[in-house]
C-alpha positions as a LaTeX table, in Angstrom:
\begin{tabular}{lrrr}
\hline
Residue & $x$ (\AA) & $y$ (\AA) & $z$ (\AA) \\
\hline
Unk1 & $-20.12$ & $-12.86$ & $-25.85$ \\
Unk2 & $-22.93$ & $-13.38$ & $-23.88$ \\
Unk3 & $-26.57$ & $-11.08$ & $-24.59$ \\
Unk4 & $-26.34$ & $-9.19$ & $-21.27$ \\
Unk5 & $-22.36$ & $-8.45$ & $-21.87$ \\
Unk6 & $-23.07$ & $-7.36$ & $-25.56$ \\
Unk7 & $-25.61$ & $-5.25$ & $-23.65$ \\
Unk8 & $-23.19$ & $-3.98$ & $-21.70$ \\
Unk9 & $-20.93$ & $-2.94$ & $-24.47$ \\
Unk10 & $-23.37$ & $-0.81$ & $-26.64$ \\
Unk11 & $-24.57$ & 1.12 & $-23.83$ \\
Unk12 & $-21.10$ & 1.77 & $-22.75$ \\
Unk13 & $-19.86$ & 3.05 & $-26.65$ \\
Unk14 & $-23.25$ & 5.18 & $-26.59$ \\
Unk15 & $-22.11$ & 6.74 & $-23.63$ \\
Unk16 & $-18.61$ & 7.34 & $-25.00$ \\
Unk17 & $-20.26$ & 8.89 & $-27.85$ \\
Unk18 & $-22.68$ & 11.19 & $-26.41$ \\
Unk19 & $-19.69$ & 12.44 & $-23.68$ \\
Unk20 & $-19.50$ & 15.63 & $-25.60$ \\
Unk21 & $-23.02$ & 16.12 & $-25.49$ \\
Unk22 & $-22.30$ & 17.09 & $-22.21$ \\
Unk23 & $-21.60$ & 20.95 & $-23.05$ \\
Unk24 & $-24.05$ & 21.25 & $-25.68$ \\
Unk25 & $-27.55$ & 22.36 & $-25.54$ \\
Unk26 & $-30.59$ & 19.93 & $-24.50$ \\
Unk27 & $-33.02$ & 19.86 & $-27.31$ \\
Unk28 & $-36.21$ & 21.51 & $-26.40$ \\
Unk29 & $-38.49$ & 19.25 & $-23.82$ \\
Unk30 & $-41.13$ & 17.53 & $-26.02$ \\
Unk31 & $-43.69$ & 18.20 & $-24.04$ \\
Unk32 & $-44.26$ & 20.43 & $-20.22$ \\
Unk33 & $-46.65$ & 20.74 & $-17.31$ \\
Unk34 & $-46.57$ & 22.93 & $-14.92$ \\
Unk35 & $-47.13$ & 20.65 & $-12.18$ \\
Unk36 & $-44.44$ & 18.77 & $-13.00$ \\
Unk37 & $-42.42$ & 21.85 & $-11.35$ \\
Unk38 & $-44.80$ & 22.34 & $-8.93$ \\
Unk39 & $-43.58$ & 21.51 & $-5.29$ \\
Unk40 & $-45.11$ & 19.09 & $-3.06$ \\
Unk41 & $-44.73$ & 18.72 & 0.16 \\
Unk42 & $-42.35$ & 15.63 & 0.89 \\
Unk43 & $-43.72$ & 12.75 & 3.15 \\
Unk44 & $-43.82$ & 9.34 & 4.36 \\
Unk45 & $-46.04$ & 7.08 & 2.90 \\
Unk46 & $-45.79$ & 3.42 & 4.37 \\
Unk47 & $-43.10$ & 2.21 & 6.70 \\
Unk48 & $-39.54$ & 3.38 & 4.88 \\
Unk49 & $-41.08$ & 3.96 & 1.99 \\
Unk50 & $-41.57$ & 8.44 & 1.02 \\
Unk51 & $-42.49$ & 10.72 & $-1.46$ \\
Unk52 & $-40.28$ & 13.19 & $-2.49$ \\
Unk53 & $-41.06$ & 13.98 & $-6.14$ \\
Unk54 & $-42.71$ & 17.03 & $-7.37$ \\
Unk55 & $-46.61$ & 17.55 & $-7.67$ \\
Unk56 & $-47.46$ & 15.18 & $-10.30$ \\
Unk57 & $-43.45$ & 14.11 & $-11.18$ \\
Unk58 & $-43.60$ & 10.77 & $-8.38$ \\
Unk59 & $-40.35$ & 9.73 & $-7.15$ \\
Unk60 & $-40.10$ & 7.92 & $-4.43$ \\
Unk61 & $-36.97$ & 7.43 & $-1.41$ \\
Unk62 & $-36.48$ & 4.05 & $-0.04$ \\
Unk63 & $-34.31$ & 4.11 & 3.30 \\
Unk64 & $-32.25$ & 0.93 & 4.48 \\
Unk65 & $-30.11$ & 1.14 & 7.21 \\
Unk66 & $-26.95$ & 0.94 & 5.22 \\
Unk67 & $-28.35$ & 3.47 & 2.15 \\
Unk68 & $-31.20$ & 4.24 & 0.34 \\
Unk69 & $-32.58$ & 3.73 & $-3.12$ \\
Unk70 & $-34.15$ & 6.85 & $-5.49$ \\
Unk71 & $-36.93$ & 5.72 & $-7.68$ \\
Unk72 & $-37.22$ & 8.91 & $-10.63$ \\
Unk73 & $-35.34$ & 11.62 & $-11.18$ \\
Unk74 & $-38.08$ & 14.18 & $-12.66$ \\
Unk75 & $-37.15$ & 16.65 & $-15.16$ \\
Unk76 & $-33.65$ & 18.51 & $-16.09$ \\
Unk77 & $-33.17$ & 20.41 & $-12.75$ \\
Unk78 & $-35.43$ & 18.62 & $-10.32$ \\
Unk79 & $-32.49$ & 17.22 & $-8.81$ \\
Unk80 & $-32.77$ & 20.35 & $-6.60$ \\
Unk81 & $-35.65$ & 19.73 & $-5.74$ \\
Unk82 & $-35.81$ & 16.35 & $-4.62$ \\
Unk83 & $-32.45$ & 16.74 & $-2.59$ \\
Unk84 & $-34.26$ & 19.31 & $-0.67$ \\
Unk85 & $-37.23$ & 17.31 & 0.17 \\
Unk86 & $-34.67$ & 13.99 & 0.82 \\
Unk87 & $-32.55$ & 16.26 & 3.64 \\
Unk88 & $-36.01$ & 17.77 & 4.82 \\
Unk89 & $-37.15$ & 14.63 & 5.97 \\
Unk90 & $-34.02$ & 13.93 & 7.91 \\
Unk91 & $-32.24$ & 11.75 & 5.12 \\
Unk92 & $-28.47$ & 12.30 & 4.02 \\
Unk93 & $-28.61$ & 12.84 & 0.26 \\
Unk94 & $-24.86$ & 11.16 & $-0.32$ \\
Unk95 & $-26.52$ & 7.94 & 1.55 \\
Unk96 & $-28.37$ & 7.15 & $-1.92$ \\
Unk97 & $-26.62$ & 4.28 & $-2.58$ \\
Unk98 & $-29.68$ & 2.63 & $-5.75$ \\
Unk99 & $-31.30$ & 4.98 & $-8.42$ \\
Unk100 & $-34.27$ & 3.39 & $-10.77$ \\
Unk101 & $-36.00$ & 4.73 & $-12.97$ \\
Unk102 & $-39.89$ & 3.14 & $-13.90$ \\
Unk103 & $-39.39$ & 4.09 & $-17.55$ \\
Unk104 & $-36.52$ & 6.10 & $-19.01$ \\
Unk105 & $-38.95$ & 9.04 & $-20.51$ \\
Unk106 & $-37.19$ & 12.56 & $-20.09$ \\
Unk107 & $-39.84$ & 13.60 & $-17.08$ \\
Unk108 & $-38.59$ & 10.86 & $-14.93$ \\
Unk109 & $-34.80$ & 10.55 & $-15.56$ \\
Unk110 & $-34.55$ & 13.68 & $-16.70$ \\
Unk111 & $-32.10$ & 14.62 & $-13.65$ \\
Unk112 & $-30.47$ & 11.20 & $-13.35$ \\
Unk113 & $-26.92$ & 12.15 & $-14.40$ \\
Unk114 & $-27.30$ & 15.05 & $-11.95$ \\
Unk115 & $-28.07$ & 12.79 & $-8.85$ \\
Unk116 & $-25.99$ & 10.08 & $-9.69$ \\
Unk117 & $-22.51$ & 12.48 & $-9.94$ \\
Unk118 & $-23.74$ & 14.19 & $-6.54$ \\
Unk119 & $-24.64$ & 10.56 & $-5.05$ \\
Unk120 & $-21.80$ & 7.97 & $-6.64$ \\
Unk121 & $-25.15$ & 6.08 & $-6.12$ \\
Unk122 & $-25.15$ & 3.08 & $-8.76$ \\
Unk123 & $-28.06$ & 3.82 & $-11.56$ \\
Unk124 & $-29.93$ & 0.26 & $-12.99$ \\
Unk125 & $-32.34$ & 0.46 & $-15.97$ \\
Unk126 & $-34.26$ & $-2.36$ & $-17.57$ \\
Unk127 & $-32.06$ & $-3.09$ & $-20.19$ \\
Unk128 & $-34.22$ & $-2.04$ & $-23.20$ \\
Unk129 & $-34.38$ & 1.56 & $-21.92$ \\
Unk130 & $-30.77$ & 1.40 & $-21.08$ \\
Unk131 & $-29.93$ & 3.57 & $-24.75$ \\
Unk132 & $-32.01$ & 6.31 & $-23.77$ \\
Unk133 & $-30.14$ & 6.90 & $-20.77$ \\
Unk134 & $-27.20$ & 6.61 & $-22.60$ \\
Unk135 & $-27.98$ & 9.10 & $-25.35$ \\
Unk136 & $-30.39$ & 11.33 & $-23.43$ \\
Unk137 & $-33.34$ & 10.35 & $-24.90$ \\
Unk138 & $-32.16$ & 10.59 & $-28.87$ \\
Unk139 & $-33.24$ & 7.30 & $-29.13$ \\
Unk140 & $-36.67$ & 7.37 & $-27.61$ \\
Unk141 & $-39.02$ & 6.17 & $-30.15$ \\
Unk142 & $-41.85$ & 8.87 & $-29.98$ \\
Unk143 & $-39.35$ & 11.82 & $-29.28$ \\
Unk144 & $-35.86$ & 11.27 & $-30.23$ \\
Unk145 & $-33.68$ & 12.21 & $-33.27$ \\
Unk146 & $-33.73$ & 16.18 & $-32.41$ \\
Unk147 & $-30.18$ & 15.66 & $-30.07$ \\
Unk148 & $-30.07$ & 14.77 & $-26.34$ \\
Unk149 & $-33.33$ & 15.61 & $-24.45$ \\
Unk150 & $-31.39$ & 15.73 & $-20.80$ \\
Unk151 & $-27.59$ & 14.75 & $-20.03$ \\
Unk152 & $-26.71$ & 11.02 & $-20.67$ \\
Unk153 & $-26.29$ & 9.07 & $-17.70$ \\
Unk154 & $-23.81$ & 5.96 & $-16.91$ \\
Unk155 & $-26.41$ & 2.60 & $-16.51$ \\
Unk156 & $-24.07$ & 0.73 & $-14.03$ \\
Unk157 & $-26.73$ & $-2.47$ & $-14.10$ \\
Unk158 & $-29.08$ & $-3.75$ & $-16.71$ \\
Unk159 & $-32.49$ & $-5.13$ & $-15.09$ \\
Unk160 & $-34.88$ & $-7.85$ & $-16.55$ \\
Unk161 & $-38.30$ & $-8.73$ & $-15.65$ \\
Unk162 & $-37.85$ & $-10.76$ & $-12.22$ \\
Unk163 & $-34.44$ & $-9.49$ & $-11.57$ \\
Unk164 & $-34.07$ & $-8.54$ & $-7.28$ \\
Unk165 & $-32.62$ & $-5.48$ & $-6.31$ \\
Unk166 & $-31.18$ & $-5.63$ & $-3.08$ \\
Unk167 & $-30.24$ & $-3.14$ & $-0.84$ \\
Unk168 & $-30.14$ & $-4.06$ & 3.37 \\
Unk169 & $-33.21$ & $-5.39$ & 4.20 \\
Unk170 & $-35.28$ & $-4.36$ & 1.13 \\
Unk171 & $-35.54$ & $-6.45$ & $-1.73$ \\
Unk172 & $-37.40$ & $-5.47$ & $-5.14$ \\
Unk173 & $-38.62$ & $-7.37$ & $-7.50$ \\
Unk174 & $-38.53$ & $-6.06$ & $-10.86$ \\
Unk175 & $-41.76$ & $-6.32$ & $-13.16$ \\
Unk176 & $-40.84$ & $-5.43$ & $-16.77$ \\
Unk177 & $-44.52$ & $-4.40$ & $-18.07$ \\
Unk178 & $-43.44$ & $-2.66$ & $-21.71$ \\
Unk179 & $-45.18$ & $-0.54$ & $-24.19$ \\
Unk180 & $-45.09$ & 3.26 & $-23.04$ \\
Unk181 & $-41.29$ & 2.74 & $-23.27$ \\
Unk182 & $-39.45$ & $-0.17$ & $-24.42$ \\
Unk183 & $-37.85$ & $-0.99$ & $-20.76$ \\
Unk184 & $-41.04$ & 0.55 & $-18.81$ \\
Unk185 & $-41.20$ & $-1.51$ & $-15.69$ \\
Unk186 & $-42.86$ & $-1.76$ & $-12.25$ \\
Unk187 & $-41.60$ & $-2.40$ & $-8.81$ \\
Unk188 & $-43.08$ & $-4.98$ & $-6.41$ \\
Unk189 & $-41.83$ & $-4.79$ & $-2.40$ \\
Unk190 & $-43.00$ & $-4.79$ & 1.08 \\
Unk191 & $-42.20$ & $-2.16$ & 3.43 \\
Unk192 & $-43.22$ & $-2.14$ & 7.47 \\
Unk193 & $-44.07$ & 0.01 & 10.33 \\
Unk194 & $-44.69$ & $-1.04$ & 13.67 \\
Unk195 & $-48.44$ & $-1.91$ & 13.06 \\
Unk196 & $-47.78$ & $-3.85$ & 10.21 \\
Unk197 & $-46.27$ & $-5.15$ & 7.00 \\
Unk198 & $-47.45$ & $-3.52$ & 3.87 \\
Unk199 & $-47.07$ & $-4.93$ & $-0.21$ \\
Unk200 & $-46.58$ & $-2.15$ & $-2.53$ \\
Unk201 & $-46.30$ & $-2.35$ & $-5.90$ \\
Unk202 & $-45.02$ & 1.42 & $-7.64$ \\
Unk203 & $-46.66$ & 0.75 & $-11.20$ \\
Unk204 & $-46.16$ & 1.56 & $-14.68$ \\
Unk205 & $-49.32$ & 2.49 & $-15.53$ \\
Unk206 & $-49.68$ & 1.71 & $-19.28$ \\
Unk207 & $-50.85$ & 5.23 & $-20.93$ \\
Unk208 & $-50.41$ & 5.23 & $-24.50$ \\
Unk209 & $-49.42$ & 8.08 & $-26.33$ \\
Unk210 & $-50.97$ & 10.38 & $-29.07$ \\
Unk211 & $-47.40$ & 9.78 & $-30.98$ \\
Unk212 & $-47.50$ & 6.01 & $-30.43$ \\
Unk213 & $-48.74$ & 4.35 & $-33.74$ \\
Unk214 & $-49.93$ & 0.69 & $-33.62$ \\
Unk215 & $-49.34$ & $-2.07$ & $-34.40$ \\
Unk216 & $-45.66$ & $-0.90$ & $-34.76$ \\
Unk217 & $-43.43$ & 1.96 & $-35.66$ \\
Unk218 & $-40.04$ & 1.70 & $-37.42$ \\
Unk219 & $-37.84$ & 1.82 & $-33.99$ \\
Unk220 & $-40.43$ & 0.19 & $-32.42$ \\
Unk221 & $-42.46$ & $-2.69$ & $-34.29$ \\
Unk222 & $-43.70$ & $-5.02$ & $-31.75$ \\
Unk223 & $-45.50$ & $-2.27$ & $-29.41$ \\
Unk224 & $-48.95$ & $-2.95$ & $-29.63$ \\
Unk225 & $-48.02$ & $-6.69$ & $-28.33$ \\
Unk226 & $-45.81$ & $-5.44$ & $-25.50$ \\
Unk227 & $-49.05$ & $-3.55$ & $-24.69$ \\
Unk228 & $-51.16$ & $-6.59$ & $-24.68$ \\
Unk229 & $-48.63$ & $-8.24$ & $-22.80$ \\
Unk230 & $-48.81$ & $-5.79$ & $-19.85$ \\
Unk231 & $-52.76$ & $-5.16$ & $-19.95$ \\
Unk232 & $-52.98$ & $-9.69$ & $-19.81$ \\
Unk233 & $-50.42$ & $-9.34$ & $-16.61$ \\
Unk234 & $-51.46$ & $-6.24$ & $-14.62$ \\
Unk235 & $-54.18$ & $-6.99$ & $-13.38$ \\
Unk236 & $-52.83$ & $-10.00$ & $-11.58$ \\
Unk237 & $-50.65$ & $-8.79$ & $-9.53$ \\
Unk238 & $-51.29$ & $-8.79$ & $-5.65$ \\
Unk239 & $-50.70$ & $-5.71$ & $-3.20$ \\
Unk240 & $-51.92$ & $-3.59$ & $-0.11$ \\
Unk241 & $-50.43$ & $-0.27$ & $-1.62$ \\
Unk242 & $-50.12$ & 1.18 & $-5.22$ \\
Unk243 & $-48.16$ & 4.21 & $-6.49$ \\
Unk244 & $-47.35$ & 4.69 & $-10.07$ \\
Unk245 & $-45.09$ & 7.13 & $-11.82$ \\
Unk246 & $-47.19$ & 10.69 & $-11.95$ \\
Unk247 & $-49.52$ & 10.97 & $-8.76$ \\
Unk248 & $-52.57$ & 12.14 & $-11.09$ \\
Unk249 & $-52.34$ & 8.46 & $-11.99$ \\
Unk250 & $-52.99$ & 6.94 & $-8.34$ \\
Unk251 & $-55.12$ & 10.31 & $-7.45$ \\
Unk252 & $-52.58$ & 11.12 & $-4.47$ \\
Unk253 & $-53.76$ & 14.79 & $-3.74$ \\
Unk254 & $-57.40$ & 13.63 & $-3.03$ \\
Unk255 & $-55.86$ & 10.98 & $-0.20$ \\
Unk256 & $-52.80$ & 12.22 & 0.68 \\
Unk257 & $-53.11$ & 14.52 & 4.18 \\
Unk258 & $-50.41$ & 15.41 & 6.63 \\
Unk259 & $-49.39$ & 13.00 & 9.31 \\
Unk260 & $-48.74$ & 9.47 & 8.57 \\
Unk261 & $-51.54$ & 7.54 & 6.89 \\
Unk262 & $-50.52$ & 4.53 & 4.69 \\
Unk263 & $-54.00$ & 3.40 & 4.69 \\
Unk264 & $-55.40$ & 5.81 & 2.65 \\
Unk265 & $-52.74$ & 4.48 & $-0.17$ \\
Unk266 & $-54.85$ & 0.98 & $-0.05$ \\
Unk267 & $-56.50$ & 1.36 & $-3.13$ \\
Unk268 & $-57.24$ & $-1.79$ & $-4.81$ \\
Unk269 & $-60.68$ & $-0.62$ & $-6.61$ \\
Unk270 & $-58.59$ & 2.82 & $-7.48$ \\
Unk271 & $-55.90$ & 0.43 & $-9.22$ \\
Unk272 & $-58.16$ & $-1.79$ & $-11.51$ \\
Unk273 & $-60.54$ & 0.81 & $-12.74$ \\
Unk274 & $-57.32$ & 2.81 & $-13.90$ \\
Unk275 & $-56.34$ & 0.00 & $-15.48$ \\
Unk276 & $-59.62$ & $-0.46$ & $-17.47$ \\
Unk277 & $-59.45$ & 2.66 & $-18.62$ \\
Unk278 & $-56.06$ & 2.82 & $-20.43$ \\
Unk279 & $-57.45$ & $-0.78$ & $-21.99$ \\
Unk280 & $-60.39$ & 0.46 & $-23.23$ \\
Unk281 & $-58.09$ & 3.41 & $-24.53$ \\
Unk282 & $-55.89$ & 0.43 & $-25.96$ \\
Unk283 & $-58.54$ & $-1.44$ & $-27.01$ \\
Unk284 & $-60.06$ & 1.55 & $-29.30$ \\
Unk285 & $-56.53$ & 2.40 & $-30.62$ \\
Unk286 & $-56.11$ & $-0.95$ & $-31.90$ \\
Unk287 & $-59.84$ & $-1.16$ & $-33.25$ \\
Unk288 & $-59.29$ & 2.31 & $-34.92$ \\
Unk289 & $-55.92$ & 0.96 & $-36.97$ \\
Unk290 & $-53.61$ & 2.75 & $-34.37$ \\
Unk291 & $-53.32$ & 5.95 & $-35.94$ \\
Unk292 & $-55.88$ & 8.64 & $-33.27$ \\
Unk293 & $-54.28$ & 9.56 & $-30.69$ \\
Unk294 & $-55.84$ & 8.55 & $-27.51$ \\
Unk295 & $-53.64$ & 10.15 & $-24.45$ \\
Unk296 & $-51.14$ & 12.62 & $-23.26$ \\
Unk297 & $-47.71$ & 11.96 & $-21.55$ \\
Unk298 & $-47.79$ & 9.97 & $-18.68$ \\
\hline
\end{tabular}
């Protein structure tokens, strides 16, 4: 049997074991902000490309002309939420047809199973994050082993670095840029308006944190390399627009403003200097023998 069909076939039996899990109680959420809650006025950022996530929870709405594609979930609940903010923009929420996740921690998939039995809308993980989906985050190697952290969800797709999702006339290339979680992974596109065509790229921004312990923990011993690998490859990649997965990370609220202004998302400077920051961060964890914490959640 062939890797990506073994694949396959473990995430399926974890789902078949955790389908009780169902009606029992989520373990207590690791960790809690209150702007992830917090609601945020949904909006359009570039082209067909919106925001419709919470305050600091990003998740973003692609629209195609024959369905649309969710990127994040949020927390437990936000599903809510984020339908409210899809149909107030003038979106059908049953036309999500794509949900993706940029890493499979419990504040951005935590309503995945929610949206995708409301949606039918086909769910695709990079494939080493695919367990946590499958078990609710049991598995997660900084906060599993207390029982599911939010309900299991079915992965109908594994995704590895390169892979192209398709959907109409958008096409994404997937970046797998690990270390914060196993599978965490970027998403590389181009969107357009009627001015003009614009490259976005809705990053992974590499955080690292306090529980992380380098260079590698029992369920995961190869982290501080994935790290390295993503700091060496960041930094290289091309774009007219960046995003990332909590909008403290890309500093929306000091450019976002109503009406429609993609420009003010053109932020290469904003982009590498965040960047430099979590690798000096990375670079004294790794100096310091990996044990001080040196970040919170992201």
């Amino acid at each position: 049997m062939s890797l990506p069909k073994r694949l396959f076939v473990l995430v399926a039996f974890l789902i078949a074991a955790g389908a009780p899990v169902h009606a029992q109680k989520l373990a207590p959420l690791p960790n809690f902000q209150e702007d992830w809650v917090r609601d945020q006025e949904p909006f359009r950022i570039a082209g067909n490309l919106y925001y419709v996530g919470s305050y600091d929870l990003a998740c973003y709405l692609i629209t195609t002309r024959v369905g649309h594609i969710l990127i994040n979930t949020g927390l437990p609940g936000s599903d809510t939420m984020i339908r409210r903010h899809v149909e107030a923009l003038g979106f059908r929420w049953r036309d999500i047809r794509i949900l993706l996740a940029t890493h499979a921690h419990f504040d951005h998939v935590g309503a995945m199973a929610a949206v995708q039995k409301q949606t039918g809308a086909r769910l695709m993980i990079e494939e080493a994050d695919a367990p946590l989906l499958a078990d609710g985050g049991n598995s997660d190697f900084n906060f599993g082993g207390k029982g599911p952290i939010f309900e299991p969800a079915r992965v109908d797709r594994l995704l590895y670095d390169r892979d192209k999702v398709a959907l109409g006339e958008m096409i994404l290339t997937v970046l797998h840029h690990p270390g914060h979680t196993k599978g965490a992974c970027s998403y590389l596109f181009t969107v357009r308006d009627s001015a003009r065509a614009y490259r976005v790229l809705i990053a992974n921004m590499p955080s690292i944190l306090d529980e992380t312990k380098f260079p590698g923990m029992p369920a995961y011993p190869n982290v501080q390399k994935d790290y390295a690998h993503t700091f060496r490859v960041m930094p290289g990649i091309s774009f007219d627009i960046w995003l990332s997965s909590h909008a403290g990370q890309f500093d929306l609220h000091s450019k976002w403003k109503e009406g429609y202004h993609p420009d003010a998302f053109i932020d290469r400077k904003g982009y590498d200097a965040a960047l430099a920051k979590l690798k000096t961060a990375y670079d004294k964890k790794c100096q310091s023998g990996g044990n001080p914490g040196v970040g919170k959640i992201r």
